[in-house]
mmCIF file of C-alpha atoms in Angstrom:
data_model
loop_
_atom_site.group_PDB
_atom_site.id
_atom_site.type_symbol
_atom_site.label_atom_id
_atom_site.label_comp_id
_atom_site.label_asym_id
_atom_site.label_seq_id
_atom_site.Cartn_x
_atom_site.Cartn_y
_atom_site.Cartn_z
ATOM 1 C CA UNK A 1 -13.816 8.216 10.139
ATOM 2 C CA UNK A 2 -11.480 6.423 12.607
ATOM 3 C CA UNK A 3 -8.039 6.401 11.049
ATOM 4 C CA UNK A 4 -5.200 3.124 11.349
ATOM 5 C CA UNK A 5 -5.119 2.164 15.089
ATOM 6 C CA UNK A 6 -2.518 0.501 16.481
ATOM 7 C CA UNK A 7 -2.307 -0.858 20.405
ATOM 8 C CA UNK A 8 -0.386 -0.568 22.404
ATOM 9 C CA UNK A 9 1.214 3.008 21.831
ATOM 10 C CA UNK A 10 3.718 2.317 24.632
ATOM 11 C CA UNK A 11 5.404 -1.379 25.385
ATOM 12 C CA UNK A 12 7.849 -1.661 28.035
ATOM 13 C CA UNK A 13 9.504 -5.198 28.348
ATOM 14 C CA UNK A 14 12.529 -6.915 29.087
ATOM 15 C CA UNK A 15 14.537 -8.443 27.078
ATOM 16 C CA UNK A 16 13.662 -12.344 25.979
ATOM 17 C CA UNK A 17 10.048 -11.652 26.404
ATOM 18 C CA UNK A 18 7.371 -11.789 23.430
ATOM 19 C CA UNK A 19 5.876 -8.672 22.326
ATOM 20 C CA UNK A 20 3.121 -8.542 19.989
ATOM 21 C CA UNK A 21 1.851 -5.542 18.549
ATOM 22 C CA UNK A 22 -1.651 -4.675 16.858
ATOM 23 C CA UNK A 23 -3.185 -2.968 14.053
ATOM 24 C CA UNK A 24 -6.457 -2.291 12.789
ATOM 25 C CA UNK A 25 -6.233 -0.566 9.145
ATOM 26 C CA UNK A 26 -9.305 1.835 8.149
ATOM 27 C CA UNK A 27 -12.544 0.130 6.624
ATOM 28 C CA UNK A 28 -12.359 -0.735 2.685
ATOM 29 C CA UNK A 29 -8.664 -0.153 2.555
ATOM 30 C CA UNK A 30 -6.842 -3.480 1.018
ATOM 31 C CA UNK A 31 -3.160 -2.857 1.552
ATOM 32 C CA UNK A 32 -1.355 -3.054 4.814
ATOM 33 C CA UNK A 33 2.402 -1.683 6.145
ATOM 34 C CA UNK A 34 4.050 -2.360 8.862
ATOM 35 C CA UNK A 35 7.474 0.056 9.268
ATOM 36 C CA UNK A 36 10.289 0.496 12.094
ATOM 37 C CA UNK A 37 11.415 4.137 13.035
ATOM 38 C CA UNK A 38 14.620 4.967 14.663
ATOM 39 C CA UNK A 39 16.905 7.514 14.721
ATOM 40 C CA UNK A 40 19.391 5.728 13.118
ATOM 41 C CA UNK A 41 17.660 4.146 10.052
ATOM 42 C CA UNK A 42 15.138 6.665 10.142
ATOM 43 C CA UNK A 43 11.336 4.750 8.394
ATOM 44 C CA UNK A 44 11.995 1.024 7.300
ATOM 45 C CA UNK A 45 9.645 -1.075 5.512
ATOM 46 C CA UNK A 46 9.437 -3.882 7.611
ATOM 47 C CA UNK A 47 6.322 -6.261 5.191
ATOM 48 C CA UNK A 48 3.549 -5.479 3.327
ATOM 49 C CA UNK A 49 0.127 -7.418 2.688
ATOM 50 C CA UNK A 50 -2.474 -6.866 -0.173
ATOM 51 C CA UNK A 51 -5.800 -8.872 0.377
ATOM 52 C CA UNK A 52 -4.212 -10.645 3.959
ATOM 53 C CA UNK A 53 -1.631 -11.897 1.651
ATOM 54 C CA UNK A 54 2.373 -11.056 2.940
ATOM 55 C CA UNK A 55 3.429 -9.751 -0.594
ATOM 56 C CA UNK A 56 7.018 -8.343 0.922
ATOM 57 C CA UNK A 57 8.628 -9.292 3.647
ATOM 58 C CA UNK A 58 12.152 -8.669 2.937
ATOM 59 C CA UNK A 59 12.326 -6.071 5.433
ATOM 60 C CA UNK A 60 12.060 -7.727 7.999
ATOM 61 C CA UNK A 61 15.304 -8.250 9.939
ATOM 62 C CA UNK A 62 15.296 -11.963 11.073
ATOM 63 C CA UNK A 63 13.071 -14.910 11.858
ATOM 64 C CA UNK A 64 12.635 -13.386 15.458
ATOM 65 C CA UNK A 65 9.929 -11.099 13.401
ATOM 66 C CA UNK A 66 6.788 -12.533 12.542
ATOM 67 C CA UNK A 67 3.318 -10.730 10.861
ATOM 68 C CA UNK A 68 -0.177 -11.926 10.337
ATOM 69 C CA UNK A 69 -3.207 -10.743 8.845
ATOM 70 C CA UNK A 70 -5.622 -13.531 9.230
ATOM 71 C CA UNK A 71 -8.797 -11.176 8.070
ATOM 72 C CA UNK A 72 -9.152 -7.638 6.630
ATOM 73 C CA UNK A 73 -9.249 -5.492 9.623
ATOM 74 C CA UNK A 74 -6.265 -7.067 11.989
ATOM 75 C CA UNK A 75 -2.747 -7.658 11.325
ATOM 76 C CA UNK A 76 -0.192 -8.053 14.492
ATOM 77 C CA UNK A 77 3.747 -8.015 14.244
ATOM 78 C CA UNK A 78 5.398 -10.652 16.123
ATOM 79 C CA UNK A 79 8.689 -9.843 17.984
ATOM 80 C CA UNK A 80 10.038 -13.611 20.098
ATOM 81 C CA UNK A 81 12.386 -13.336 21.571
ATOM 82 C CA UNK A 82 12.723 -9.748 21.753
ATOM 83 C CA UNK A 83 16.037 -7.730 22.215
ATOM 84 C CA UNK A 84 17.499 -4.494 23.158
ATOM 85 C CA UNK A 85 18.046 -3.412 19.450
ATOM 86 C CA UNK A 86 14.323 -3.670 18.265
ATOM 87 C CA UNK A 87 13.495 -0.637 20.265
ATOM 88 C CA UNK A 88 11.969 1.870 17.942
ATOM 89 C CA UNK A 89 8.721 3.410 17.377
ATOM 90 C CA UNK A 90 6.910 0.537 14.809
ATOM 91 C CA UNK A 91 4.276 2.249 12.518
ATOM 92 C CA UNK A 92 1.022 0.648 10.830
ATOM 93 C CA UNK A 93 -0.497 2.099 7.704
ATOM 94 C CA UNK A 94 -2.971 0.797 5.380
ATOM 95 C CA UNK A 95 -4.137 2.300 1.594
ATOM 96 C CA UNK A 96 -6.735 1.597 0.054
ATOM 97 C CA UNK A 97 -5.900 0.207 -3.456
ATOM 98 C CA UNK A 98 -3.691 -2.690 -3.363
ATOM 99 C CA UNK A 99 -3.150 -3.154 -7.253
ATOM 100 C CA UNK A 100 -1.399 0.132 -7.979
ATOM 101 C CA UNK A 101 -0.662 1.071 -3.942
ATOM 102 C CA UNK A 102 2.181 3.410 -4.381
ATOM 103 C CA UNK A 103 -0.127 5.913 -6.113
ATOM 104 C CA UNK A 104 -2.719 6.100 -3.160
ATOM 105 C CA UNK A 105 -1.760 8.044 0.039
ATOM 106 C CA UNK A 106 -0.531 5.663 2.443
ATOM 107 C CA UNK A 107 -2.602 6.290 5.901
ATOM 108 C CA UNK A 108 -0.417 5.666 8.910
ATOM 109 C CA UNK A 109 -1.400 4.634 12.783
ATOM 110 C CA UNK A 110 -0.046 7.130 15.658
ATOM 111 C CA UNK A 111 2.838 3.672 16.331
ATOM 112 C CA UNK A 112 3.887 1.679 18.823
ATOM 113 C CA UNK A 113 7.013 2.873 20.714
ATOM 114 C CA UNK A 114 8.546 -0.105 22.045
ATOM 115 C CA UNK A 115 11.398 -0.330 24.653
ATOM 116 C CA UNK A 116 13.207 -3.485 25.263
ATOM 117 C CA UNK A 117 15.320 -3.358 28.131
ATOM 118 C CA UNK B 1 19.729 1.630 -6.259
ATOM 119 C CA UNK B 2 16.333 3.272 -5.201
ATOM 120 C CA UNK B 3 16.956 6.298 -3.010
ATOM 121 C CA UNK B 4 15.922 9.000 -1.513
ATOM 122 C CA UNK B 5 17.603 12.007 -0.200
ATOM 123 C CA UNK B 6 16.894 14.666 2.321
ATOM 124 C CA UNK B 7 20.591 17.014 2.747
ATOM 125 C CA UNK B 8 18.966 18.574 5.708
ATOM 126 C CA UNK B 9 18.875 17.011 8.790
ATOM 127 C CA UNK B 10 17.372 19.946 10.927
ATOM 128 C CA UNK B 11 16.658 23.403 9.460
ATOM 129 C CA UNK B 12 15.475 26.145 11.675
ATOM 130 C CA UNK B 13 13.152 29.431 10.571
ATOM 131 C CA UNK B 14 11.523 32.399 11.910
ATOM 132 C CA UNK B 15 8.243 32.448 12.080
ATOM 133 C CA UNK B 16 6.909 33.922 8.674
ATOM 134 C CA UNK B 17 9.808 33.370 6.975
ATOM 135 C CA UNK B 18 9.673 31.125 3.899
ATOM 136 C CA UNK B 19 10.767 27.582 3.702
ATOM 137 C CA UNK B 20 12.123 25.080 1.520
ATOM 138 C CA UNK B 21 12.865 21.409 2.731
ATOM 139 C CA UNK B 22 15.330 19.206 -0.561
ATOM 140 C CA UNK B 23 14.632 16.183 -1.824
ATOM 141 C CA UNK B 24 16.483 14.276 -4.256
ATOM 142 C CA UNK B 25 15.469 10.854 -5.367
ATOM 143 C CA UNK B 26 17.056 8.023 -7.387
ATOM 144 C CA UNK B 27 14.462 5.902 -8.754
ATOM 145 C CA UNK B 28 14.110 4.014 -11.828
ATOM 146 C CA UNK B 29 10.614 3.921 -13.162
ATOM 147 C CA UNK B 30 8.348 6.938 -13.272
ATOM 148 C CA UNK B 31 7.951 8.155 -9.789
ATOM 149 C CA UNK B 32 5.507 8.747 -7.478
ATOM 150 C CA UNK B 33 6.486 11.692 -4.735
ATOM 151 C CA UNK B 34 5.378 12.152 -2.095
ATOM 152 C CA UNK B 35 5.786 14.527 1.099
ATOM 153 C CA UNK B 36 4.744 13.658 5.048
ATOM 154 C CA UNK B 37 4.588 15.292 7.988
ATOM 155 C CA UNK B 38 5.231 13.682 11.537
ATOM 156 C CA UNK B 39 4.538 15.395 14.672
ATOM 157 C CA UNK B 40 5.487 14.417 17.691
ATOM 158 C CA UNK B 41 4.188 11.249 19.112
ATOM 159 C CA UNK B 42 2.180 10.955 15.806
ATOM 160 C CA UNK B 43 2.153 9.040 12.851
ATOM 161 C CA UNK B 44 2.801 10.272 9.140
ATOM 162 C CA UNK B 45 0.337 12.578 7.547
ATOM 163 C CA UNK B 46 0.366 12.911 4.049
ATOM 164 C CA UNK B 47 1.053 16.771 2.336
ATOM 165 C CA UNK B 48 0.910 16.123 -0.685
ATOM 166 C CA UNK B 49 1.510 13.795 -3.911
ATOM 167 C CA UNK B 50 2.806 14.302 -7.337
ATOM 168 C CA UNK B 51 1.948 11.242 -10.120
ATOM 169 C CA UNK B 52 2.034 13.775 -13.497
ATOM 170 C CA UNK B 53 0.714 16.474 -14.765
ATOM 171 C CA UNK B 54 1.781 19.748 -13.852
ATOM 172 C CA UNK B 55 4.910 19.977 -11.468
ATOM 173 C CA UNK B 56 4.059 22.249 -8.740
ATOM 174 C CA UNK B 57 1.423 20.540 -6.895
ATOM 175 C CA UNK B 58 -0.245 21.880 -3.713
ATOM 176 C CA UNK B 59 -0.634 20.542 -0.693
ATOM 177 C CA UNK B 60 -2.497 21.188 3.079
ATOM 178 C CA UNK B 61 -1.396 23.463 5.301
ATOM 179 C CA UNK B 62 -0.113 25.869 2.598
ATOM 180 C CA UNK B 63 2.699 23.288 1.423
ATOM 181 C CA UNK B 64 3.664 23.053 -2.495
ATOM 182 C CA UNK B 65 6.083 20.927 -4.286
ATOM 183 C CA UNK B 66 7.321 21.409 -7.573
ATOM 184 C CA UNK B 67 9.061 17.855 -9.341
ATOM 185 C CA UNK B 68 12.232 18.998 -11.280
ATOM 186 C CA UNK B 69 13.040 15.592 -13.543
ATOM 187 C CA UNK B 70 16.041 16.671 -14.389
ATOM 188 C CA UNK B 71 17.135 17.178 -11.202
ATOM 189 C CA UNK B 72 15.695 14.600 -9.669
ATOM 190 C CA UNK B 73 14.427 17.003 -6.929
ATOM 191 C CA UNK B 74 10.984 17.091 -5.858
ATOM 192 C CA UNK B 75 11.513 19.835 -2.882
ATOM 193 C CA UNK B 76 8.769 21.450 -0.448
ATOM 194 C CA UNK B 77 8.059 25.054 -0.474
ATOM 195 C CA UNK B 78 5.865 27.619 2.137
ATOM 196 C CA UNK B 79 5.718 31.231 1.822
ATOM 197 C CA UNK B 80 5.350 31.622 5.242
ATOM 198 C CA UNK B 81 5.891 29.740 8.491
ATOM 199 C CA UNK B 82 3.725 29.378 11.487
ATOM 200 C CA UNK B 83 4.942 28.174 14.978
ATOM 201 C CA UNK B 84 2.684 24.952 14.161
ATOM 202 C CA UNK B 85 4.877 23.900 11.018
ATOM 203 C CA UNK B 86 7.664 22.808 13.880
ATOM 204 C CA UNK B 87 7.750 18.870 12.836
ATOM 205 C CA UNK B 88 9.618 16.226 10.580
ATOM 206 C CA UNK B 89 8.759 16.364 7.232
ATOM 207 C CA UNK B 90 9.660 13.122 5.069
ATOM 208 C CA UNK B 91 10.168 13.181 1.108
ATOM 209 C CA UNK B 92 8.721 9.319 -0.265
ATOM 210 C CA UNK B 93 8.558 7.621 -4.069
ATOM 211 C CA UNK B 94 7.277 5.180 -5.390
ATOM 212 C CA UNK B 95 6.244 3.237 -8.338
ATOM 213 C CA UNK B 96 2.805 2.687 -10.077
ATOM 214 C CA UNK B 97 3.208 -1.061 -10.446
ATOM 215 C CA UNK B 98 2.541 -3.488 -7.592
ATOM 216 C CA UNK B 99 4.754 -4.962 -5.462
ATOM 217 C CA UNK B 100 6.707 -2.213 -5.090
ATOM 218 C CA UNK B 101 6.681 -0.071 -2.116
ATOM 219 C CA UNK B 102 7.781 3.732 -0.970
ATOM 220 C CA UNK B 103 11.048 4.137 -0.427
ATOM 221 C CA UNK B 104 11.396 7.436 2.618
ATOM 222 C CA UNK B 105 14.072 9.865 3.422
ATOM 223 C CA UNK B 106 15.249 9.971 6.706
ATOM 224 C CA UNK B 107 13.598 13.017 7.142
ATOM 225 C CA UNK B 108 14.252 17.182 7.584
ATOM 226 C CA UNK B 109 13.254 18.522 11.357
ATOM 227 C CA UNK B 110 12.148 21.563 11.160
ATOM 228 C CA UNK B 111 12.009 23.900 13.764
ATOM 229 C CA UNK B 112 10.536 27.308 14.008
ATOM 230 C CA UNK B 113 11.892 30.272 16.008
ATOM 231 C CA UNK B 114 10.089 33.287 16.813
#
């Protein structure tokens, strides 16, 4: 079974520029996660959807962050403009039980790394 | 305020020596626990879970956690150690209603010496 993919693994970009990253959650699985890893704030929960709907999105830092999921099997997080500071690895998982999520194993994506110079 | 707490930023073992990673979590509904492993360059994978029943549950690779209410611990256990357990491991809860979401540690590195 192919597990959460997530493109591109590695994003090099300068500072200003739009950045858009990708995730495809596994078949039949209804909930989607989008987190931010660094070293600093260690796993953040950046927004959440059940069914395509944004159910949580109080992680997310600012309006520069944006995230869709306009069908079941693609969500993207929007960074515009982007800055030094989001660097970070970004990680995608999806679970597949959106009613009672937090009591199915969360399946993550292999991230994003992203580096904003 | 929801929490969860890993005291141990990196711990380092000998190979085939036993290991136990802490986790303490503040939480105020029934929780959900939860254990990951990252490797390098990789995502999360999950351990293992605890939702009820008995408190030492077992995980893959050999893992088991045993949930301690009243101490609010839920901390990982392995008899013995392989090279290949070198990784961050991440303690999680959560809640069985929706709209909530996990809450993670920041995470134990552990590394392995032989």
């Amino acid at each position: 079974d192919a597990g959460v993919i997530q493109s591109p693994r590695h994003e090099v970009t300068e500072m200003g520029q739009e950045v858009t990253l990708r995730c495809k959650p596994i078949s039949g699985h209804n909930s989607l996660f989008w987190y931010r890893q660094t070293m600093m704030r260690g796993l953040e929960l950046l927004i959440y959807f059940n069914n395509n709907v944004p159910i949580d999105d109080s992680g997310m830092p600012e309006d520069r962050f944006s995230a869709k999921m306009p069908n079941a099997s693609f969500s993207t997080l929007k960074i515009q403009p982007s800055e030094p500071r989001d660097s970070a690895v970004y990680f995608c998982a999806s679970s597949p039980q959106g009613a009672t999520y937090s009591n199915q194993p969360q399946h993550f994506g292999d991230g994003t790394r992203l580096s904003i110079l | 305020a929801q929490s969860v707490t890993q005291p141990d930023i990196h711990i380092t073992v000998s190979e085939g020596a036993s290991l136990e990673l802490r986790c303490n979590y503040s939480y105020g509904a029934t929780p959900y626990l939860f254990w990951y492993v990252q490797s390098p360059g990789q995502g999360l994978q999950l351990l293992l879970k605890y939702f009820s029943g008995d408190t030492l549950v077992q995980g893959i690779k050999g893992f088991e956690a045993e949930f301690k209410r009243s101490q609010s611990s839920f901390n990982l256990r392995k008899p013995s150690v392989h090279w290949s357990d070198a990784a961050e491991y991440f303690c999680a809860v959560g809640a069985k209603q929706a709209g909530t979401a996990l809450i993670f540690g920041k995470g134990t590195t552990l590394s392995v010496s032989s």
